[in-house]
PDB file of C-alpha atoms in Angstrom:
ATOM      1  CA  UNK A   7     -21.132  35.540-129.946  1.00  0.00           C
ATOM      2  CA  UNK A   8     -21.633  34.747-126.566  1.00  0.00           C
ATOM      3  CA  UNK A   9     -23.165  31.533-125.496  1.00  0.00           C
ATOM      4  CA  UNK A  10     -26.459  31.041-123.245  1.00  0.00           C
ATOM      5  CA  UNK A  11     -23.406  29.197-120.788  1.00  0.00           C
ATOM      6  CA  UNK A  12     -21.044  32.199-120.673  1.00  0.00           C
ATOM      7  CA  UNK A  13     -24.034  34.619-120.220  1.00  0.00           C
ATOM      8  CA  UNK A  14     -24.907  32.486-116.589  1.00  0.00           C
ATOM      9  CA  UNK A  15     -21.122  31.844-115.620  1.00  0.00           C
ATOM     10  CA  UNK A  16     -20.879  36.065-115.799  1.00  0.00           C
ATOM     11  CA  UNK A  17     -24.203  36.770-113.762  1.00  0.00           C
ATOM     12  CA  UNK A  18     -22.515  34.410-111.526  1.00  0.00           C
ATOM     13  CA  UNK A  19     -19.572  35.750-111.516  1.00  0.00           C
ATOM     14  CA  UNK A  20     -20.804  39.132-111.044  1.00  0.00           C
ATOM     15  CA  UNK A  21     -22.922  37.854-108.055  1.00  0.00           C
ATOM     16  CA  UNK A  22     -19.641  36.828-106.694  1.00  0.00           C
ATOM     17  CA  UNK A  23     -18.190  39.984-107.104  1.00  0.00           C
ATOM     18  CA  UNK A  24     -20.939  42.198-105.536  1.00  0.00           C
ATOM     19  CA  UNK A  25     -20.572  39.614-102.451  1.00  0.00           C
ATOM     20  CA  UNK A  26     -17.220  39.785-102.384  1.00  0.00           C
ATOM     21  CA  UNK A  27     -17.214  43.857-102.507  1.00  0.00           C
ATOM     22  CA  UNK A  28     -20.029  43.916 -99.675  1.00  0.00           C
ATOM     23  CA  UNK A  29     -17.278  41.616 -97.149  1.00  0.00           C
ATOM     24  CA  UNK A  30     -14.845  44.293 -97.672  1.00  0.00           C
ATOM     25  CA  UNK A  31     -17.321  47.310 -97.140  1.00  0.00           C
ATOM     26  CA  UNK A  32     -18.486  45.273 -94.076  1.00  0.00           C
ATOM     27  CA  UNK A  33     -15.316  44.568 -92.736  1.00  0.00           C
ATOM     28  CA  UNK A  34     -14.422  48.187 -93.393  1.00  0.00           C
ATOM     29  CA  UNK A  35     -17.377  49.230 -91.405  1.00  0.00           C
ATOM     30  CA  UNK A  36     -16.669  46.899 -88.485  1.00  0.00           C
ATOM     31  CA  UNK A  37     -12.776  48.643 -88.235  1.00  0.00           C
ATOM     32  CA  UNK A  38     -14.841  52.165 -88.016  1.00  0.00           C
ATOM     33  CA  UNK A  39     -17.238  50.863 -85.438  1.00  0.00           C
ATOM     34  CA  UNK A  40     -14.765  49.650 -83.615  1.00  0.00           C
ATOM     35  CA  UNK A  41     -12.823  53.038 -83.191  1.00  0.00           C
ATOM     36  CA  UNK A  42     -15.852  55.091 -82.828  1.00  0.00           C
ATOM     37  CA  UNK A  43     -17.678  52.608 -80.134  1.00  0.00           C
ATOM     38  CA  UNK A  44     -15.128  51.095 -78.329  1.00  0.00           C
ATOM     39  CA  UNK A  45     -17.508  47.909 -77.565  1.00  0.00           C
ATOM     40  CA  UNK A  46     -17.730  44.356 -79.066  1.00  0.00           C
ATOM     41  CA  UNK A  47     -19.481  44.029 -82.504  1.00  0.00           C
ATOM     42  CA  UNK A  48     -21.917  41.452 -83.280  1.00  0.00           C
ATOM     43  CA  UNK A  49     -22.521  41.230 -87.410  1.00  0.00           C
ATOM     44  CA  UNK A  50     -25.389  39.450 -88.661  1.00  0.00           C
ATOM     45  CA  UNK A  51     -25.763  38.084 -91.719  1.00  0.00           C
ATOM     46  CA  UNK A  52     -28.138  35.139 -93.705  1.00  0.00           C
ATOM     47  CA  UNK A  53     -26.793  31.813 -94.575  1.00  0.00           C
ATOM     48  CA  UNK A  54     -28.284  30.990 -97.870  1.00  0.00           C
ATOM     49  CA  UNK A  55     -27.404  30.929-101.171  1.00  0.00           C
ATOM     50  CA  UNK A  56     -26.614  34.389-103.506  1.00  0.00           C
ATOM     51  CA  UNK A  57     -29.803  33.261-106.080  1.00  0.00           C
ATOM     52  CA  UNK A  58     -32.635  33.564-103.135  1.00  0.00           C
ATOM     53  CA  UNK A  59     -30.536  36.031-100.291  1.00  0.00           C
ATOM     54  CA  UNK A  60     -32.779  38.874-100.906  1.00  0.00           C
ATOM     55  CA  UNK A  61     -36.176  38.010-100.832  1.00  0.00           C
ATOM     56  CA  UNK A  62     -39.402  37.244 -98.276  1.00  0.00           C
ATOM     57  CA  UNK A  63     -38.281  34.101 -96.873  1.00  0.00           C
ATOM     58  CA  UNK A  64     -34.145  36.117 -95.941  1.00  0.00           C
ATOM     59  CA  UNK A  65     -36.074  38.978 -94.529  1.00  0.00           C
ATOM     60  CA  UNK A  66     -38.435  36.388 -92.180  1.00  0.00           C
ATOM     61  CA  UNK A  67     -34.989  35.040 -91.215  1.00  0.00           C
ATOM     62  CA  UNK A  68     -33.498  37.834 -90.557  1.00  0.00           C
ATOM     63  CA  UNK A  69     -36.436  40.105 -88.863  1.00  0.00           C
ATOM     64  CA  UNK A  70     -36.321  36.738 -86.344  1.00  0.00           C
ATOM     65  CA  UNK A  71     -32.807  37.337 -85.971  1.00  0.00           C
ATOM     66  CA  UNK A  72     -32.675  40.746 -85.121  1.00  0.00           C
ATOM     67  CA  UNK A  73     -35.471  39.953 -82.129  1.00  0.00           C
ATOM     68  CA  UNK A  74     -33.540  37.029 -80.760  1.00  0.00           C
ATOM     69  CA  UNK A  75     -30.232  38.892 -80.557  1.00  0.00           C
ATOM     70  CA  UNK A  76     -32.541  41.854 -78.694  1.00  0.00           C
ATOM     71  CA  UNK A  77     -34.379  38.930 -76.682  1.00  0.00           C
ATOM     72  CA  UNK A  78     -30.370  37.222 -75.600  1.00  0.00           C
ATOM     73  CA  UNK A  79     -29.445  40.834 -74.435  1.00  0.00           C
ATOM     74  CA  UNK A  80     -32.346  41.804 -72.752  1.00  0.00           C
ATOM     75  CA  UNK A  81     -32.172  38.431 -70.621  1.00  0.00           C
ATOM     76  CA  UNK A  82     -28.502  39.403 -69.788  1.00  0.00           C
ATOM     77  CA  UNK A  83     -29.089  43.266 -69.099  1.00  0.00           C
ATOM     78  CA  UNK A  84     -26.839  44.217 -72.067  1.00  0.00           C
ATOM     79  CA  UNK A  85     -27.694  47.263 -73.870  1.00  0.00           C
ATOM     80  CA  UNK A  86     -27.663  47.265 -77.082  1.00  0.00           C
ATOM     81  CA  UNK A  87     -25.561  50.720 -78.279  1.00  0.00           C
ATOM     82  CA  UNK A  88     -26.279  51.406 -81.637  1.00  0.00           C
ATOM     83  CA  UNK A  89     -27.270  49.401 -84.856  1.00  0.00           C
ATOM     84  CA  UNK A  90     -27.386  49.202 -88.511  1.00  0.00           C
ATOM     85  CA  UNK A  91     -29.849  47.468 -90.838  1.00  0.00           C
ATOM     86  CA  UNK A  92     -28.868  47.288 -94.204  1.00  0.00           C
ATOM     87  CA  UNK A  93     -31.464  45.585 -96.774  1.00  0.00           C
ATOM     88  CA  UNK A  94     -28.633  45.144 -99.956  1.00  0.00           C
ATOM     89  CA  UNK A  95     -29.301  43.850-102.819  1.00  0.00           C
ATOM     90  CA  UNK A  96     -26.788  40.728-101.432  1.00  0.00           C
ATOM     91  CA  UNK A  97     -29.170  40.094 -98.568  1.00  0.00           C
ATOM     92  CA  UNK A  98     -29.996  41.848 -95.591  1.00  0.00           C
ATOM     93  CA  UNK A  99     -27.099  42.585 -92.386  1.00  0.00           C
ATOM     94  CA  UNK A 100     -26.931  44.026 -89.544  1.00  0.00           C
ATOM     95  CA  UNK A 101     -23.995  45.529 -86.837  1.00  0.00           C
ATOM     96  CA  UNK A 102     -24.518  45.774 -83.247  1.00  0.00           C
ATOM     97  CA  UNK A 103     -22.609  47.015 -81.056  1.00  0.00           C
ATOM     98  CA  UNK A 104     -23.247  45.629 -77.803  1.00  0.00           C
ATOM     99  CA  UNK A 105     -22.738  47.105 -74.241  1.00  0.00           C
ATOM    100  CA  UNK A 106     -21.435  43.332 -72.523  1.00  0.00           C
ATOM    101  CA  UNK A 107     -18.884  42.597 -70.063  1.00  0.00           C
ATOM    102  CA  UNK A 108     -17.147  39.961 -72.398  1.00  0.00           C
ATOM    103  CA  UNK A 109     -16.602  39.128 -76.288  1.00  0.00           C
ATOM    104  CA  UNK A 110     -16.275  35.237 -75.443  1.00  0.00           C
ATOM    105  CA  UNK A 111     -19.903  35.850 -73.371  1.00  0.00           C
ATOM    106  CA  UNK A 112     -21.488  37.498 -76.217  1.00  0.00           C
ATOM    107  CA  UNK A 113     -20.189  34.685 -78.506  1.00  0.00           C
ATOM    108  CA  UNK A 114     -22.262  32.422 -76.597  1.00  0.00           C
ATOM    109  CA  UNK A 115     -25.226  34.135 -76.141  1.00  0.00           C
ATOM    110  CA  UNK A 116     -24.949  34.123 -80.408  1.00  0.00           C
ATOM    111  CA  UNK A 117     -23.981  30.720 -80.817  1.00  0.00           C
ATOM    112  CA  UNK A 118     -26.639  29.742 -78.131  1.00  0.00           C
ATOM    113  CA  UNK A 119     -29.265  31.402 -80.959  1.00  0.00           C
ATOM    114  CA  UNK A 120     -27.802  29.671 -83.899  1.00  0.00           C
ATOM    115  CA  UNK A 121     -28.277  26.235 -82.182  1.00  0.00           C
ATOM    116  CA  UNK A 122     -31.426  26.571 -80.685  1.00  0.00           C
ATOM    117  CA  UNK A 123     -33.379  29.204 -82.223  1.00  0.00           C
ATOM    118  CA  UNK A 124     -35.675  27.250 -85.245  1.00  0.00           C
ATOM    119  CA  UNK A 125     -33.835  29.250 -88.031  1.00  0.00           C
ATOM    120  CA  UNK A 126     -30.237  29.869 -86.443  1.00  0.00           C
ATOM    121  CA  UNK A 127     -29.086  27.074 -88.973  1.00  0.00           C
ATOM    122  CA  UNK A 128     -29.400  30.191 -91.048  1.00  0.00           C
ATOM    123  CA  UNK A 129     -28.072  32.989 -89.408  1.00  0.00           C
ATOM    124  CA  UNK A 130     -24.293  33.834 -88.865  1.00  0.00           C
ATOM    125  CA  UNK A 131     -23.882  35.813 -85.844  1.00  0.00           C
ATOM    126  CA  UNK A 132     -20.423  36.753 -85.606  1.00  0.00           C
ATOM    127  CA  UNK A 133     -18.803  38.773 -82.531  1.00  0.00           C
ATOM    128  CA  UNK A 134     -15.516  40.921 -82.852  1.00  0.00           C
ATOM    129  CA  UNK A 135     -13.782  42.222 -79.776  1.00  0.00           C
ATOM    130  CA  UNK A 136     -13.043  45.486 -78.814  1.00  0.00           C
ATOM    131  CA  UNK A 137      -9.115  44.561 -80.526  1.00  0.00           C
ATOM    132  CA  UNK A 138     -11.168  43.689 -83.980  1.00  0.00           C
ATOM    133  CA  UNK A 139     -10.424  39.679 -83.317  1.00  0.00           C
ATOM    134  CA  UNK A 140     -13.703  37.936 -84.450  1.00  0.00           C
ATOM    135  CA  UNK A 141     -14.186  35.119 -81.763  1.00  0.00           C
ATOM    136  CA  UNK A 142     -14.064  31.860 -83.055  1.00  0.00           C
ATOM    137  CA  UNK A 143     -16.382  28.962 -81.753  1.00  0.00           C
ATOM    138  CA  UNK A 144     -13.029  26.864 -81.067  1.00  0.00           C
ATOM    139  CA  UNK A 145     -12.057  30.177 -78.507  1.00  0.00           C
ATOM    140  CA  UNK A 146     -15.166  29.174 -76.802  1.00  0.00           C
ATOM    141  CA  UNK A 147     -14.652  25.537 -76.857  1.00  0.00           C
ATOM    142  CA  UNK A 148     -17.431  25.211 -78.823  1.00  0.00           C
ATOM    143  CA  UNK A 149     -18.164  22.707 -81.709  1.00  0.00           C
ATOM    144  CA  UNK A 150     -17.968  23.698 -85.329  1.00  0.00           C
ATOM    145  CA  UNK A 151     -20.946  24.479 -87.130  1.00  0.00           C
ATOM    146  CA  UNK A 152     -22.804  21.550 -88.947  1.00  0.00           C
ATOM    147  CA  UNK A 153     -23.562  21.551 -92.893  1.00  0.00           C
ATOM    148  CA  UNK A 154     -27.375  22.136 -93.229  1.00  0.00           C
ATOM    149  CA  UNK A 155     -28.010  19.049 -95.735  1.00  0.00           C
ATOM    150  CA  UNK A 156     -26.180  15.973 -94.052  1.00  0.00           C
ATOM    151  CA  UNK A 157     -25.089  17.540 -90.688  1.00  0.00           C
ATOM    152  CA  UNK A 158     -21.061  16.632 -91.015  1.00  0.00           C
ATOM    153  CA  UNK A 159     -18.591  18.935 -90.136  1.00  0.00           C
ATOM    154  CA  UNK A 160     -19.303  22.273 -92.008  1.00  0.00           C
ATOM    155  CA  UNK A 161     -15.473  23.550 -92.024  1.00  0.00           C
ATOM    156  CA  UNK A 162     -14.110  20.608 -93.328  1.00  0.00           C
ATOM    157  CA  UNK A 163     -17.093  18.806 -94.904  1.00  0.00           C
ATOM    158  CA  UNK A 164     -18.633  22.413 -96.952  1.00  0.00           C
ATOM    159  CA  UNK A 165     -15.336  23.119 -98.843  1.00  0.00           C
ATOM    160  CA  UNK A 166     -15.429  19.796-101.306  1.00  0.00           C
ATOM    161  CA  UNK A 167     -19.036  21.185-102.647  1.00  0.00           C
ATOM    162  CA  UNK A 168     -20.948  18.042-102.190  1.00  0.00           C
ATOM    163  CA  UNK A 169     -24.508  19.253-101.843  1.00  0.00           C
ATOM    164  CA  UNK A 170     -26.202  20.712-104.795  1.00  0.00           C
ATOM    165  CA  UNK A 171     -27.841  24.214-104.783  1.00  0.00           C
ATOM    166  CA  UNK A 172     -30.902  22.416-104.808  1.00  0.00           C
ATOM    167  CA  UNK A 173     -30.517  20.401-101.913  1.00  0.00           C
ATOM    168  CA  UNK A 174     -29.589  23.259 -99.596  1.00  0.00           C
ATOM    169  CA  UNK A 175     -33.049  25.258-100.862  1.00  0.00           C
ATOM    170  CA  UNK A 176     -34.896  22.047-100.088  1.00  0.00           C
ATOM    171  CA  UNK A 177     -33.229  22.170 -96.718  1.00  0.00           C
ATOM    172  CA  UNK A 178     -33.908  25.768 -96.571  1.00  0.00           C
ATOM    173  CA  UNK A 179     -37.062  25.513 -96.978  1.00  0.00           C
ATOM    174  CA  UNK A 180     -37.953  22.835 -94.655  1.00  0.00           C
ATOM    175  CA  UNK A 181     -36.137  24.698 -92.140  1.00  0.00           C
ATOM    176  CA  UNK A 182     -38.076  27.730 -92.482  1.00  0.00           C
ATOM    177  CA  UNK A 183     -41.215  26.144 -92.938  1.00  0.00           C
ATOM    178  CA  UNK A 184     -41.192  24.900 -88.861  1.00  0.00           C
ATOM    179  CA  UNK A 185     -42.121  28.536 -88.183  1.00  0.00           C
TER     180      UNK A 185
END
């Protein structure tokens, strides 16, 4: 007889699975783009957790996403090539690929969003070269991204689980709610 506690670990664990099968279609897609574009990739994704990544407050998140990574190219007289807006049952995402005379300058024109756009705590804008290297933040000597609850090192800090699930919805929340 299964338990009401093995029931939730295998939704869970199934929710973990359909993630981790939508990172290898995505990074499958990105390898296609690649060859068929020839042009950096930006991917854009949510940063919130599996139980609420599909619902009113992802897609306000990410529809303000998708207008601030137009708005950063526009402002630069990049041309946006060709997209693709997915709305999975994971949460929505997005590839761009992005007519710009550098990689490392597109990576900063994304990390610029993340730290100063209201919600880009939330969004993960990630750039990939025309050789398929994703460009780290370190490559453009900038800082590491922050964890949304206490603001300590994410990279370090987000691996030892501190935070509860609730605590990053709270934050979450109170993020989204300064729109």
């Amino acid at each position: 007889m299964m338990t009401k506690r093995s029931r939730a670990n295998r939704r869970t664990d199934t929710g973990w699975l359909d993630h981790l099968v939508n990172i290898e279609d995505r990074m499958h897609r990105q390898q296609e783009w690649l060859k068929s574009h020839g042009q950096p990739l930006v991917t854009f994704t949510i940063k919130i957790p599996n139980n609420i990544d599909n619902n009113a407050l992802s897609h306000t998140i990410f529809d303000q996403g998708i207008e601030a990574l137009y708005n950063a190219c526009t402002e630069r007289d990049w041309t946006v090539t060709t997209r693709q807006i997915l709305y999975k049952p994971t949460g929505p995402e997005a590839i761009f690929v992005i007519n710009t005379p550098s990689a490392s300058l597109l990576k900063a024109a994304m990390i610029k969003i993340e730290h100063s756009h209201k919600l880009g705590q939330l969004m993960d804008l990630n750039v990939t070269d025309t050789d398929g290297h994703t460009i780290s933040r370190a490559g453009c000597q900038m800082p590491r991204r922050k964890c949304l609850v206490c603001g300590r090192d994410k990279d370090i800090f987000d691996h030892s689980h501190h935070h509860g699930l609730k605590e990053h919805i709270s934050k979450i929340r109170e993020i989204a709610s300064s729109v």
